[in-house]
Short mmCIF file of C-alpha atoms in Angstrom, two decimals:
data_model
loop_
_atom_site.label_atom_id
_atom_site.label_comp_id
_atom_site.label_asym_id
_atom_site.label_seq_id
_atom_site.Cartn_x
_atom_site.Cartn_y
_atom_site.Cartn_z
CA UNK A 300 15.90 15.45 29.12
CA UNK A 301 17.04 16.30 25.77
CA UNK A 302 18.22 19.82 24.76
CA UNK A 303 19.28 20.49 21.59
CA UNK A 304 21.95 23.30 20.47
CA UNK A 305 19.22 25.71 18.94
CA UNK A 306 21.86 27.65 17.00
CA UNK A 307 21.12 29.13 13.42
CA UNK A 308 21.90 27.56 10.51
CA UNK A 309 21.72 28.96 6.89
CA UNK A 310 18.72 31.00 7.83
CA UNK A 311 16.93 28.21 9.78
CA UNK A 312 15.76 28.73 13.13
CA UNK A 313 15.95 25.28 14.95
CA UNK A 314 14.46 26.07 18.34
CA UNK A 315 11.69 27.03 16.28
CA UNK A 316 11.43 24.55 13.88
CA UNK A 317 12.04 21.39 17.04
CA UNK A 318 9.13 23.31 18.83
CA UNK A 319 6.94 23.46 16.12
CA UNK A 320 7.53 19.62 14.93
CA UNK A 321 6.59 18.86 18.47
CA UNK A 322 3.26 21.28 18.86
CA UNK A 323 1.60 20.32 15.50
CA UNK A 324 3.23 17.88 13.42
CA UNK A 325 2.33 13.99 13.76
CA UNK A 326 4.55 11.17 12.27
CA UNK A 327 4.28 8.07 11.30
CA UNK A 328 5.22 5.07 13.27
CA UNK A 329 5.51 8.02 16.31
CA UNK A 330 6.75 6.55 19.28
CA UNK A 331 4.86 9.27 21.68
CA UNK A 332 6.62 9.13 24.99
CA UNK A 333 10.39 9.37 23.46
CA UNK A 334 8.64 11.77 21.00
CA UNK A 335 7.55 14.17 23.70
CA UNK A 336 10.40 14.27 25.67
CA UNK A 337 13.27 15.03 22.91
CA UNK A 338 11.44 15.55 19.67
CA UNK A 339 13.42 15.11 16.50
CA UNK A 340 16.12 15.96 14.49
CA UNK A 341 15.16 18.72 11.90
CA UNK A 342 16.96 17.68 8.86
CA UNK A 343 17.57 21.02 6.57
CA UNK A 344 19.84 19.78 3.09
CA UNK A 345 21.42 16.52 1.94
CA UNK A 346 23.86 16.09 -0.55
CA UNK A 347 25.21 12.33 -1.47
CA UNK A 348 25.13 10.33 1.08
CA UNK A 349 24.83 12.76 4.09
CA UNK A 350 22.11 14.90 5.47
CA UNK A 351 22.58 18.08 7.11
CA UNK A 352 20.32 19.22 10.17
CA UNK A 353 19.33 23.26 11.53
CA UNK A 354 22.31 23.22 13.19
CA UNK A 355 24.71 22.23 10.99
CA UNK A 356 26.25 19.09 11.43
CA UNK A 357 26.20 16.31 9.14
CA UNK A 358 25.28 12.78 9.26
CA UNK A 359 25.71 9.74 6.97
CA UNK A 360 22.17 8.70 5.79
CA UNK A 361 22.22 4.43 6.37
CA UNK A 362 18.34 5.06 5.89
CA UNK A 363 18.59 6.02 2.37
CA UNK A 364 15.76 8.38 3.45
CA UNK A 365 13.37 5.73 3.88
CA UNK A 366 15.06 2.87 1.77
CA UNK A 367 14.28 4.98 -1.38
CA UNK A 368 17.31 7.82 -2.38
CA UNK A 369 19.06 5.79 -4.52
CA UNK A 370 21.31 8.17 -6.32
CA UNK A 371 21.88 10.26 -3.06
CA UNK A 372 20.82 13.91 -2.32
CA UNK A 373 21.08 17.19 -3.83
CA UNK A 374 21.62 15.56 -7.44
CA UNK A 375 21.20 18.92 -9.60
CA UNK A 376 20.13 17.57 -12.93
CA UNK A 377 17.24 15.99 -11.00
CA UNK A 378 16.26 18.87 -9.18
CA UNK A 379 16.34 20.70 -12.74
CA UNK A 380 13.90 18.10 -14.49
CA UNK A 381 11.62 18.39 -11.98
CA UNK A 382 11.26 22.11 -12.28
CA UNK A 383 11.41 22.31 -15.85
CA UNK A 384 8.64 19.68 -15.47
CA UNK A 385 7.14 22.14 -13.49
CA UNK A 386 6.95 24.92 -15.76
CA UNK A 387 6.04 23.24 -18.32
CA UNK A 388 3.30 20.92 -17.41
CA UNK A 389 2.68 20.68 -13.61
CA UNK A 390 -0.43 18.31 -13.64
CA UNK A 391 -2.69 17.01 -15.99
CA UNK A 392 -5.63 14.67 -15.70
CA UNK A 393 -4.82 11.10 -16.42
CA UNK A 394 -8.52 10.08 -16.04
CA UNK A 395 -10.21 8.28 -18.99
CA UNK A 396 -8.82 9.61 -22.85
CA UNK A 397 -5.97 12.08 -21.26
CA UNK A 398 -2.25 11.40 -20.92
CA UNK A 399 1.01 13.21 -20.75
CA UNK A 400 4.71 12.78 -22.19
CA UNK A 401 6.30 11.80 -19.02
CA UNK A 402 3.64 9.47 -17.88
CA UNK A 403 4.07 7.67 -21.56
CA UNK A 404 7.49 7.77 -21.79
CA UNK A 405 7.93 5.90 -18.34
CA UNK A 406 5.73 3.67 -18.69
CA UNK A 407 7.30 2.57 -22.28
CA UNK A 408 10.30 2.82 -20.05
CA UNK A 409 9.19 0.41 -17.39
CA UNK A 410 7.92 -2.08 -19.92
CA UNK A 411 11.09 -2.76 -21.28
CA UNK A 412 12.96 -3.15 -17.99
CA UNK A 413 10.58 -5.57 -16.46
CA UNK A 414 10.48 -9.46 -16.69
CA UNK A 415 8.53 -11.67 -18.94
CA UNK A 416 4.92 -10.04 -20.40
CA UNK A 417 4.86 -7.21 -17.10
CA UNK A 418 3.93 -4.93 -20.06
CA UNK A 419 1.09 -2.22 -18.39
CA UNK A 420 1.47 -0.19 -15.80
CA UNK A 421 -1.26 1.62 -13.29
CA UNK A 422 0.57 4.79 -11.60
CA UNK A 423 0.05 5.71 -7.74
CA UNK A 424 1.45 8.06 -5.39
CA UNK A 425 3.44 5.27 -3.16
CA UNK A 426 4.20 1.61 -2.47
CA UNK A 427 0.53 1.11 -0.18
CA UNK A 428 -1.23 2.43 -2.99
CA UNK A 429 0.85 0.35 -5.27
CA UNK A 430 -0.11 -2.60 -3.98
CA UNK A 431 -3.26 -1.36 -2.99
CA UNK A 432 -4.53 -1.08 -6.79
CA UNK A 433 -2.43 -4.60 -7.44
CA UNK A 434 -5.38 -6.02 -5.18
CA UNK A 435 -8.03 -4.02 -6.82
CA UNK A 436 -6.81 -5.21 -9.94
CA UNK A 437 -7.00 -8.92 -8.90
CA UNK A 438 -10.38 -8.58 -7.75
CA UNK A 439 -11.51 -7.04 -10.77
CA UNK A 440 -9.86 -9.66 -12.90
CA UNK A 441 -11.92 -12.52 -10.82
CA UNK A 442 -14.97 -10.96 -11.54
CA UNK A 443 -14.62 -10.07 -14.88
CA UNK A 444 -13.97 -14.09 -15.45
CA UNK A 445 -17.18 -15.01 -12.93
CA UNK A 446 -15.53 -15.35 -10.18
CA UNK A 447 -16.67 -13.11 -7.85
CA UNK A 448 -16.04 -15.57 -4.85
CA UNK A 449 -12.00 -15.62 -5.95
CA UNK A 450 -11.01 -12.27 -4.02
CA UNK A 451 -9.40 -14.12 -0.88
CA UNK A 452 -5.42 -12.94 -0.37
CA UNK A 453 -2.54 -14.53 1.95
CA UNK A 454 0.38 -12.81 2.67
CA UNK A 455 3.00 -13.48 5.40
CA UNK A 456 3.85 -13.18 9.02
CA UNK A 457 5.95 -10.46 9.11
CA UNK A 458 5.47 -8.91 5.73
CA UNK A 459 4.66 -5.13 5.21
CA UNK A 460 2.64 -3.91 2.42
CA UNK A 461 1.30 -0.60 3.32
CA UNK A 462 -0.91 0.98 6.10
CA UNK A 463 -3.95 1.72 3.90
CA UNK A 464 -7.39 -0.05 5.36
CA UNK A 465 -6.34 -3.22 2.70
CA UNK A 466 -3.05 -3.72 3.01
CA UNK A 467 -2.63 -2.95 6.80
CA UNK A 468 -5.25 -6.07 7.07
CA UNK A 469 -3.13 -8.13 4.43
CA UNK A 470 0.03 -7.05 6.22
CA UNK A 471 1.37 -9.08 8.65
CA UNK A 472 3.66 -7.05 10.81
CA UNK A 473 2.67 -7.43 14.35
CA UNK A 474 3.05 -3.42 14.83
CA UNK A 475 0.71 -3.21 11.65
CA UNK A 476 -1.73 -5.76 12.45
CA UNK A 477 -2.79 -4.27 16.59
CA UNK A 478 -5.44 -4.52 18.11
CA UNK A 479 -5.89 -1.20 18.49
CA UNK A 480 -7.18 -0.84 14.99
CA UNK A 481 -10.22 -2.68 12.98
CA UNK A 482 -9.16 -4.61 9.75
CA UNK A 483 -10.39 -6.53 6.93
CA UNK A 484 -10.44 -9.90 8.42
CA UNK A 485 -12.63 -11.91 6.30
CA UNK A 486 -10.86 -12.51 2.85
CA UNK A 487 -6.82 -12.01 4.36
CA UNK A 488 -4.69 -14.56 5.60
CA UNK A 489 -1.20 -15.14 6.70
CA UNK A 490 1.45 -18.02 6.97
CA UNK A 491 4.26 -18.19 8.77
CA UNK A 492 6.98 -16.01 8.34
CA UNK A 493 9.96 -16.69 6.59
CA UNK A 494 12.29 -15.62 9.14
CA UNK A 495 15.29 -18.36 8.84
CA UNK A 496 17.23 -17.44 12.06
CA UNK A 497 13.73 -18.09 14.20
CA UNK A 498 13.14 -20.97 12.32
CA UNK A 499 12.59 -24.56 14.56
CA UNK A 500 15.47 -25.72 15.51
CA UNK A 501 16.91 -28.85 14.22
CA UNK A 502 15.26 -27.95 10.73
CA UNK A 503 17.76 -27.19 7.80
CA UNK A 504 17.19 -24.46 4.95
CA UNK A 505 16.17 -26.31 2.47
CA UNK A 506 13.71 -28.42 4.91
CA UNK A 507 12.16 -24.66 5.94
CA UNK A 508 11.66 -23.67 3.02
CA UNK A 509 9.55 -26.36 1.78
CA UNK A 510 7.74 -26.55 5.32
CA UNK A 511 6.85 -23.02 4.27
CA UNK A 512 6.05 -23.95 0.38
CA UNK A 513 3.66 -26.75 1.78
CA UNK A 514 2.17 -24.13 4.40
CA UNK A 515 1.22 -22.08 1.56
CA UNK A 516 -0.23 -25.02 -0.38
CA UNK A 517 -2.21 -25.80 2.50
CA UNK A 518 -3.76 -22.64 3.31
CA UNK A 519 -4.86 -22.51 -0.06
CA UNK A 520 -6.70 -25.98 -0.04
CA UNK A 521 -7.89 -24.80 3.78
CA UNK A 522 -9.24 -21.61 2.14
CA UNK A 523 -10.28 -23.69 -0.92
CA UNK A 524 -8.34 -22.97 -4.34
CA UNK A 525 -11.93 -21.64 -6.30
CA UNK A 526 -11.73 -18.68 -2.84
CA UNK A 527 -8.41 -17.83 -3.03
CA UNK A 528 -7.19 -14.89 -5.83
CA UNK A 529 -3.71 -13.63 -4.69
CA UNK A 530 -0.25 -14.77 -2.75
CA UNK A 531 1.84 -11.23 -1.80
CA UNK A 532 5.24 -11.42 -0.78
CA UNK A 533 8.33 -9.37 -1.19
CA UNK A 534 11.88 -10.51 -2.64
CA UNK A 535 13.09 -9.55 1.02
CA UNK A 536 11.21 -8.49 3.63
CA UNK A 537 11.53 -4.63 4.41
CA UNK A 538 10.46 -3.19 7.10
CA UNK A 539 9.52 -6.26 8.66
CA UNK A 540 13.07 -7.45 9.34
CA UNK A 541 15.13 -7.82 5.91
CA UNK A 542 14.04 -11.63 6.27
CA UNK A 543 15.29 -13.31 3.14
CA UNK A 544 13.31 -16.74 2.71
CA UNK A 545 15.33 -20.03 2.34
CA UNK A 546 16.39 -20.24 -1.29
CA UNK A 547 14.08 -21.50 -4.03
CA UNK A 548 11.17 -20.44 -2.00
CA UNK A 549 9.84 -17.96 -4.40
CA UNK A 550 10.55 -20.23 -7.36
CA UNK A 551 8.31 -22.96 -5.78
CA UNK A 552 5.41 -20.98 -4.04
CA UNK A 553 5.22 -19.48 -7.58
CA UNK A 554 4.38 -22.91 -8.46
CA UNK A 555 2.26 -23.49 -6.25
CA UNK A 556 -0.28 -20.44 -7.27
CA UNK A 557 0.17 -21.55 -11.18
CA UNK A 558 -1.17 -25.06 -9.72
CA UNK A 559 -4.57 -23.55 -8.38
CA UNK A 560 -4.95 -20.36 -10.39
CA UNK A 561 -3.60 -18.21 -7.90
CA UNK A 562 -2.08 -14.51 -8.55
CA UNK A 563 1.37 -14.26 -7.75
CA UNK A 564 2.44 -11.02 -6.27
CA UNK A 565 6.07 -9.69 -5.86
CA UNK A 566 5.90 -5.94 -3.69
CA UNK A 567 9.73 -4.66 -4.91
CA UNK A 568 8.54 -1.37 -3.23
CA UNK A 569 12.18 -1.78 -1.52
CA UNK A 570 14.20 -4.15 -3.82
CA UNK A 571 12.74 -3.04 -7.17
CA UNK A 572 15.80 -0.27 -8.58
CA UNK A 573 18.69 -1.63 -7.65
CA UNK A 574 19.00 -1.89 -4.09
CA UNK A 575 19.92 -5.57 -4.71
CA UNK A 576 22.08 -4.41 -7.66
CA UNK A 577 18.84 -5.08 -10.66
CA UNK A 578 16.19 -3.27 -11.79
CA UNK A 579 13.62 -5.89 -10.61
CA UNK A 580 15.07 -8.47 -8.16
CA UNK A 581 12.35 -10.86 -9.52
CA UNK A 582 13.95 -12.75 -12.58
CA UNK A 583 17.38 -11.53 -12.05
CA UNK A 584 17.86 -12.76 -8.69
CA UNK A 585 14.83 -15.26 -7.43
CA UNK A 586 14.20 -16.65 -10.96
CA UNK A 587 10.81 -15.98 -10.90
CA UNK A 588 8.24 -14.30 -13.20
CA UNK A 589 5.35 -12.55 -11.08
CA UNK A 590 1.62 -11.60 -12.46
CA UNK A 591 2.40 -8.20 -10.76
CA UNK A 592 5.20 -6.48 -9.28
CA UNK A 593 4.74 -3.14 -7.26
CA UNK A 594 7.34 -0.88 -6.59
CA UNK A 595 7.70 2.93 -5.70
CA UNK A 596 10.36 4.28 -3.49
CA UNK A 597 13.70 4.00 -5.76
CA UNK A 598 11.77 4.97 -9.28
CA UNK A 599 12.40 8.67 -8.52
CA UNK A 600 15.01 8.34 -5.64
CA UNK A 601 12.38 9.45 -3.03
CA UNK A 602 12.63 13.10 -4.75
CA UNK A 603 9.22 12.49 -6.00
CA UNK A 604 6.09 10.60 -4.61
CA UNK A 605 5.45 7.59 -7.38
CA UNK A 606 4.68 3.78 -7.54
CA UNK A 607 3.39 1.74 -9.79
CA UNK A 608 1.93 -1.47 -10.15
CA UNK A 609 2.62 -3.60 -13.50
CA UNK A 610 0.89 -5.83 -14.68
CA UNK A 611 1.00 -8.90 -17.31
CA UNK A 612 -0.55 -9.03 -20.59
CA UNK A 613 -2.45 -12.04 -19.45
CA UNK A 614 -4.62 -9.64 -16.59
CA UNK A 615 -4.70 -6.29 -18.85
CA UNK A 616 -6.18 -8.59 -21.90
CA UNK A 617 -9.08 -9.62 -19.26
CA UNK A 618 -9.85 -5.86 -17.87
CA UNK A 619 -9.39 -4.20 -21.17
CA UNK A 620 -11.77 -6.42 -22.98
CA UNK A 621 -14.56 -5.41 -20.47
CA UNK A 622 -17.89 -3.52 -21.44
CA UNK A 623 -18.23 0.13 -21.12
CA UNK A 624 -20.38 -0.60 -17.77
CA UNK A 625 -17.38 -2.94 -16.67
CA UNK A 626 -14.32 -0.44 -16.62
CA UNK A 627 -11.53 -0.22 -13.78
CA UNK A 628 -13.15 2.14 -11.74
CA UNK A 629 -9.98 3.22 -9.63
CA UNK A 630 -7.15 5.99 -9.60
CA UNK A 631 -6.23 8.80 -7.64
CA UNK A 632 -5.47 12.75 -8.32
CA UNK A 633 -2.13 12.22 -8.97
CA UNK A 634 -2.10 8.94 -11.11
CA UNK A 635 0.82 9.59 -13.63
CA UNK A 636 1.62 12.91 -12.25
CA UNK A 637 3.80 14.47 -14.79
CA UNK A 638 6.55 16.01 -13.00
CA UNK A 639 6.66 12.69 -11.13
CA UNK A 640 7.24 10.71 -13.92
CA UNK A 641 9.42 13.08 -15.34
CA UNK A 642 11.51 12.76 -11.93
CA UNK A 643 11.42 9.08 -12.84
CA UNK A 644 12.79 9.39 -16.13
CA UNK A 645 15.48 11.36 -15.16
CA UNK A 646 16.55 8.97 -12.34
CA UNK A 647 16.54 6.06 -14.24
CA UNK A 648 18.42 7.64 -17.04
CA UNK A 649 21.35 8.91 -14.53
CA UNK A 650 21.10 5.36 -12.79
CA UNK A 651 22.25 4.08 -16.42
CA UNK A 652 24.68 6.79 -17.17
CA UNK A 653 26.29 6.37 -13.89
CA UNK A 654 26.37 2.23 -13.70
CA UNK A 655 24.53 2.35 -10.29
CA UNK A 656 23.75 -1.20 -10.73
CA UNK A 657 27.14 -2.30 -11.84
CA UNK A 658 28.59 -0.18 -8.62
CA UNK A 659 25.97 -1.55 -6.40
CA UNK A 660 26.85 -5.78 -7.38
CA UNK A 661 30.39 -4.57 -6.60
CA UNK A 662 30.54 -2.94 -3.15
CA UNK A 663 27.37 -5.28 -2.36
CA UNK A 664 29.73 -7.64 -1.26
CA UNK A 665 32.17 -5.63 0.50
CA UNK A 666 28.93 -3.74 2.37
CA UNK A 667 27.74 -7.33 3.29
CA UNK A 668 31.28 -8.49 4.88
CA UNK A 669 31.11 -5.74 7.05
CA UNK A 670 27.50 -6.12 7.82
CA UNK A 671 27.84 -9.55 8.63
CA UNK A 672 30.67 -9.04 10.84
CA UNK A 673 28.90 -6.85 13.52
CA UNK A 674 27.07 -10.64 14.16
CA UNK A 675 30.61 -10.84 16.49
CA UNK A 676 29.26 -8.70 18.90
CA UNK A 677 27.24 -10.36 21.77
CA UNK A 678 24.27 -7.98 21.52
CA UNK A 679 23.78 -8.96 17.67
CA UNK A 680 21.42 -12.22 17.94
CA UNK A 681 21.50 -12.27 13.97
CA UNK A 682 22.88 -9.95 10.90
CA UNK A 683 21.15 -10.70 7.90
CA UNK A 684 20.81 -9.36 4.66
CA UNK A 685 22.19 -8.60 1.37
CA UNK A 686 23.77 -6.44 -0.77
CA UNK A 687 22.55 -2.55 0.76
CA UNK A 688 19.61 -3.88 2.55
CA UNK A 689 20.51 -5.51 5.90
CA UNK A 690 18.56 -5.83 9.16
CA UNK A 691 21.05 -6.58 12.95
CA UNK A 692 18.32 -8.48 15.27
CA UNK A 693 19.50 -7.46 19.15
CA UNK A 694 19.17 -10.44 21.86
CA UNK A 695 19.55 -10.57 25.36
CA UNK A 696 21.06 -13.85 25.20
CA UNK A 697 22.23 -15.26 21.81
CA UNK A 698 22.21 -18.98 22.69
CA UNK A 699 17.97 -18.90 23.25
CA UNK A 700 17.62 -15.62 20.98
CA UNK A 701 15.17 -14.34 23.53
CA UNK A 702 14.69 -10.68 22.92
CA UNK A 703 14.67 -7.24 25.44
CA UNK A 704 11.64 -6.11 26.80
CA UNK A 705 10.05 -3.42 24.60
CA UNK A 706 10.51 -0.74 27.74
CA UNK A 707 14.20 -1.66 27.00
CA UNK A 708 14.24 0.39 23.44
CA UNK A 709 16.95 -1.67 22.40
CA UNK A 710 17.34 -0.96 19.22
CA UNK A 711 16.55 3.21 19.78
CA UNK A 712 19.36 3.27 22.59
CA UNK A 713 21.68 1.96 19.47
CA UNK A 714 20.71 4.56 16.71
CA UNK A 715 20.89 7.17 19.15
CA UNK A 716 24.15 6.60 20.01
CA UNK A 717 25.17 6.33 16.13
CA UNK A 718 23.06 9.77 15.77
CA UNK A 719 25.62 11.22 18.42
CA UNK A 720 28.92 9.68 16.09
CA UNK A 721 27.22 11.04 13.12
CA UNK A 722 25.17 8.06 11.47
CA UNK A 723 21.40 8.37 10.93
CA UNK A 724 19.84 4.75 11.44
CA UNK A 725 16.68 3.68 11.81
CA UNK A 726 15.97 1.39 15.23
CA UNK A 727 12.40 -0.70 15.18
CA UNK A 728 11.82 -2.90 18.29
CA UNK A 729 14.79 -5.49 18.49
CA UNK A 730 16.24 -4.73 15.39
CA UNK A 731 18.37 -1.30 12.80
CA UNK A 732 17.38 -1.66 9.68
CA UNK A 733 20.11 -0.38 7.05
CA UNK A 734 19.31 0.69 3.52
CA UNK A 735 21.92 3.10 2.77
CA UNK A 736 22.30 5.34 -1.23
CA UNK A 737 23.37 3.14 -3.50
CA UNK A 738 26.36 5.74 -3.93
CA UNK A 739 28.58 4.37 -0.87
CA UNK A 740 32.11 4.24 -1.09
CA UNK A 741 34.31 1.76 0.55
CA UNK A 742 35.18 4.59 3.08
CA UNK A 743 31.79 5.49 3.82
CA UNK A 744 30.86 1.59 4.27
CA UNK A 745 33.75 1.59 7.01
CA UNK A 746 32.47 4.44 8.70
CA UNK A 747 28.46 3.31 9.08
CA UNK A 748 30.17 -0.30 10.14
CA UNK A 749 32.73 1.46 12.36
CA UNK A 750 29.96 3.84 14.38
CA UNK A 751 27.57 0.93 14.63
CA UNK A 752 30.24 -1.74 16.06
CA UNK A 753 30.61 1.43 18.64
CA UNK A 754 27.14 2.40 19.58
CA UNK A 755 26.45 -1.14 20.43
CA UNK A 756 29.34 -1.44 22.32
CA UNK A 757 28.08 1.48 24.06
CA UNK A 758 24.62 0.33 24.83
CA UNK A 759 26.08 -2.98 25.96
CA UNK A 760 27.93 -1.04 29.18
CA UNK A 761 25.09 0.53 29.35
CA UNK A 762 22.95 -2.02 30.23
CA UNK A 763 25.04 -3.73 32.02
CA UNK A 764 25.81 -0.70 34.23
CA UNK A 765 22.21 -0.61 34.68
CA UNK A 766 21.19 -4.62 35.51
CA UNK A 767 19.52 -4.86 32.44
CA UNK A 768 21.76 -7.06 30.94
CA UNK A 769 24.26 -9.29 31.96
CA UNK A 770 26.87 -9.06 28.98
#
């Protein structure tokens, strides 16, 4: 059983923190019988790229927190907008004929950065509300036109969009979309997913991806084109596996909506702020222009809760030129929370200052050579990604790409082994997801490829030690 050195550490008690975490505080995506038996690290400072726990001993973040601290930790000038924020205007209400500075400014801000005529922008608290409002918005837009029967949405197998009631049911994770919980099931659909190492075999790239543009087309006509309102997808898949779809998919399914009136819409929760080395990955790297994009996570870093939806002229000229009995009745609290958007404001302007973009489309190379060489070792079925956003798929045997058995914890049994060599990773299922501060260094790139090329190395003895595996 696990036992962790419950030492002191800059006041922090971490017996007492570990216990407490384990009597009263629930997590999401818990895993409850690994949960209960060791609990979890209690992570008390960061600063760059590393995180520091209650007992002192520092790790290098290849989470990025949750794919979101994009200028690293402890970033002083940040901290200090937010608390002069703070001081100065903590909240405000955003409702109807009331605004704020920072809410205005960003949003001016955001407008300018974005592709094409993505000139309006709804605040939220995070990426599920994000795209969340993006479907409220579509719906709203039908209806507004006479279209009431237009509110059907298709996503893909495999995609994540949040783990509200909507967009766990338009999600199409299987871990998402259980059984053990009720969805909406009558207006959501899903295609395949765009997973190109899974894909049949004998099938190149190029004849994928337009088995999965004609997919699309299909389930449209299936649905019937007057039914169907909105097509979700992300640049890259997140959380769902970093799948990257064959190239020119997102050019062509776009397309296909403009074909049958469909909404095309791109969630850059993830890749939105340069975690592919752009602002939006959109325009500048799939060549396409979106009716929405949603994003959230790397807007403030993760050192404030904000996302966004934005939205073309085209849908804004529709719901603003409603009747006073037709308005958009949706928002939250916290819609264009000042000190949120003032977070914002302050991370894009020290994203600029500091060439974070520039920096990230010149070790994004460099971090995806030594990515893609861990795909040596014969427990990696597949590495796969690009620039700092990369996904290792684990196989028990590489030539059929058949996977462990769930009880195995494949993919756990590796990021605790990099926790114990000082590299915080994040293991789902088969596969470690990487999505590191866009700060690395070429050192720092060695090290998280260095620990991980050593912790599966590890796990591979193990399981062979154990009959689990047969190397």
């Amino acid at each position: 059983m696990y036992q962790p050195d419950y030492s002191e550490f800059d006041g922090f008690n971490s017996r007492d923190l570990w216990q407490k975490d384990k009597d009263h505080l629930i997590h999401p995506q818990s895993v409850w019988p690994s949960f209960k038996e060791k609990g979890c690290s209690v992570f008390v400072k960061g600063e760059g790229a590393y995180v520091f726990d209650a007992d002192g001993n520092r790790y290098l973040d290849s989470n990025g927190g949750l794919w979101s601290v994009n200028i690293g930790y402890g970033n002083a000038e940040l901290a200090e907008a937010i608390a002069e924020q703070a001081r100065l205007l903590p909240q405000v209400n955003h409702f109807g004929d009331c605004t704020s500075a920072p809410a205005v400014e960003l949003a001016a801000k955001l407008a300018g950065m974005t592709p094409g005529e993505l000139n309006h922008v709804f605040y939220t608290n995070g990426g599920t509300d994000a795209n969340d409002s993006a479907m409220r918005m579509i719906h709203h837009y039908f209806i507004l036109q006479g279209k009431p029967e237009k509110k059907h949405i298709i996503a893909r197998t495999d995609s994540y969009h949040g783990t509200s009631y909507m967009m766990a049911s338009v999600s199409g994770k299987a871990n998402t979309r259980h059984n053990r919980f009720h969805y909406v099931d009558d207006i959501t659909h899903l295609i395949s997913s765009p997973s190109n190492y899974r894909r049949p075999s004998g099938v190149s790239l190029e004849e994928f991806r337009d088995m999965q543009v004609q997919e699309l087309e299909d389930k449209i006509l299936e649905i019937g084109p007057e039914r169907v309102a909105g097509f979700i997808c992300e640049p890259i898949m997140g959380v769902g596996g970093v799948h990257e779809a064959a190239p020119g998919f997102h050019r062509k399914a776009l397309e296909v909506c403009r074909k049958y009136g469909v909404l095309y819409v791109h969630d850059e929760v993830i890749t939105a702020f340069g975690r592919l080395g752009h602002w939006f990955a959109s325009e500048d790297v799939y060549d396409v222009v979106p009716d929405i994009i949603c994003c959230a996570k790397g807007i403030t870093s993760g050192y404030q809760p904000l996302g966004a939806a934005l939205i073309s002229s085209e849908i804004f000229d529709v719901i603003s030129s409603a009747g006073s009995d037709a308005s958009f009745a949706h928002g939250f609290t916290y819609t264009g929370h000042p000190v949120c958007c003032a977070a914002a404001l302050k991370n894009l302007e020290i994203m600029e200052r500091e060439n974070l973009l520039e920096h990230v489309r010149r070790m994004g190379p460099y971090f995806e050579e030594k990515m893609f060489g861990l795909g040596d070792l014969p427990l990696v079925g597949d590495a796969r990604g690009r620039s700092f956003m990369f996904a290792l798929e684990f196989v028990s045997d590489r030539e059929t790409k058949a996977l462990f058995p769930p009880e195995v914890q494949i993919a756990t049994r590796v990021t605790d082994a990099a926790r114990r060599r000082g590299l915080v990773a994040r293991g789902i299922g088969e596969m470690v997801l990487i999505s590191p501060p866009l700060i690395l260094t070429g050192e720092q790139i060695d090290f998280i490829a260095e620990v991980l090329r050593a912790s599966i190395e590890e796990v591979a003895g193990d399981l062979v030690r154990e009959g689990l595996w047969q190397g």
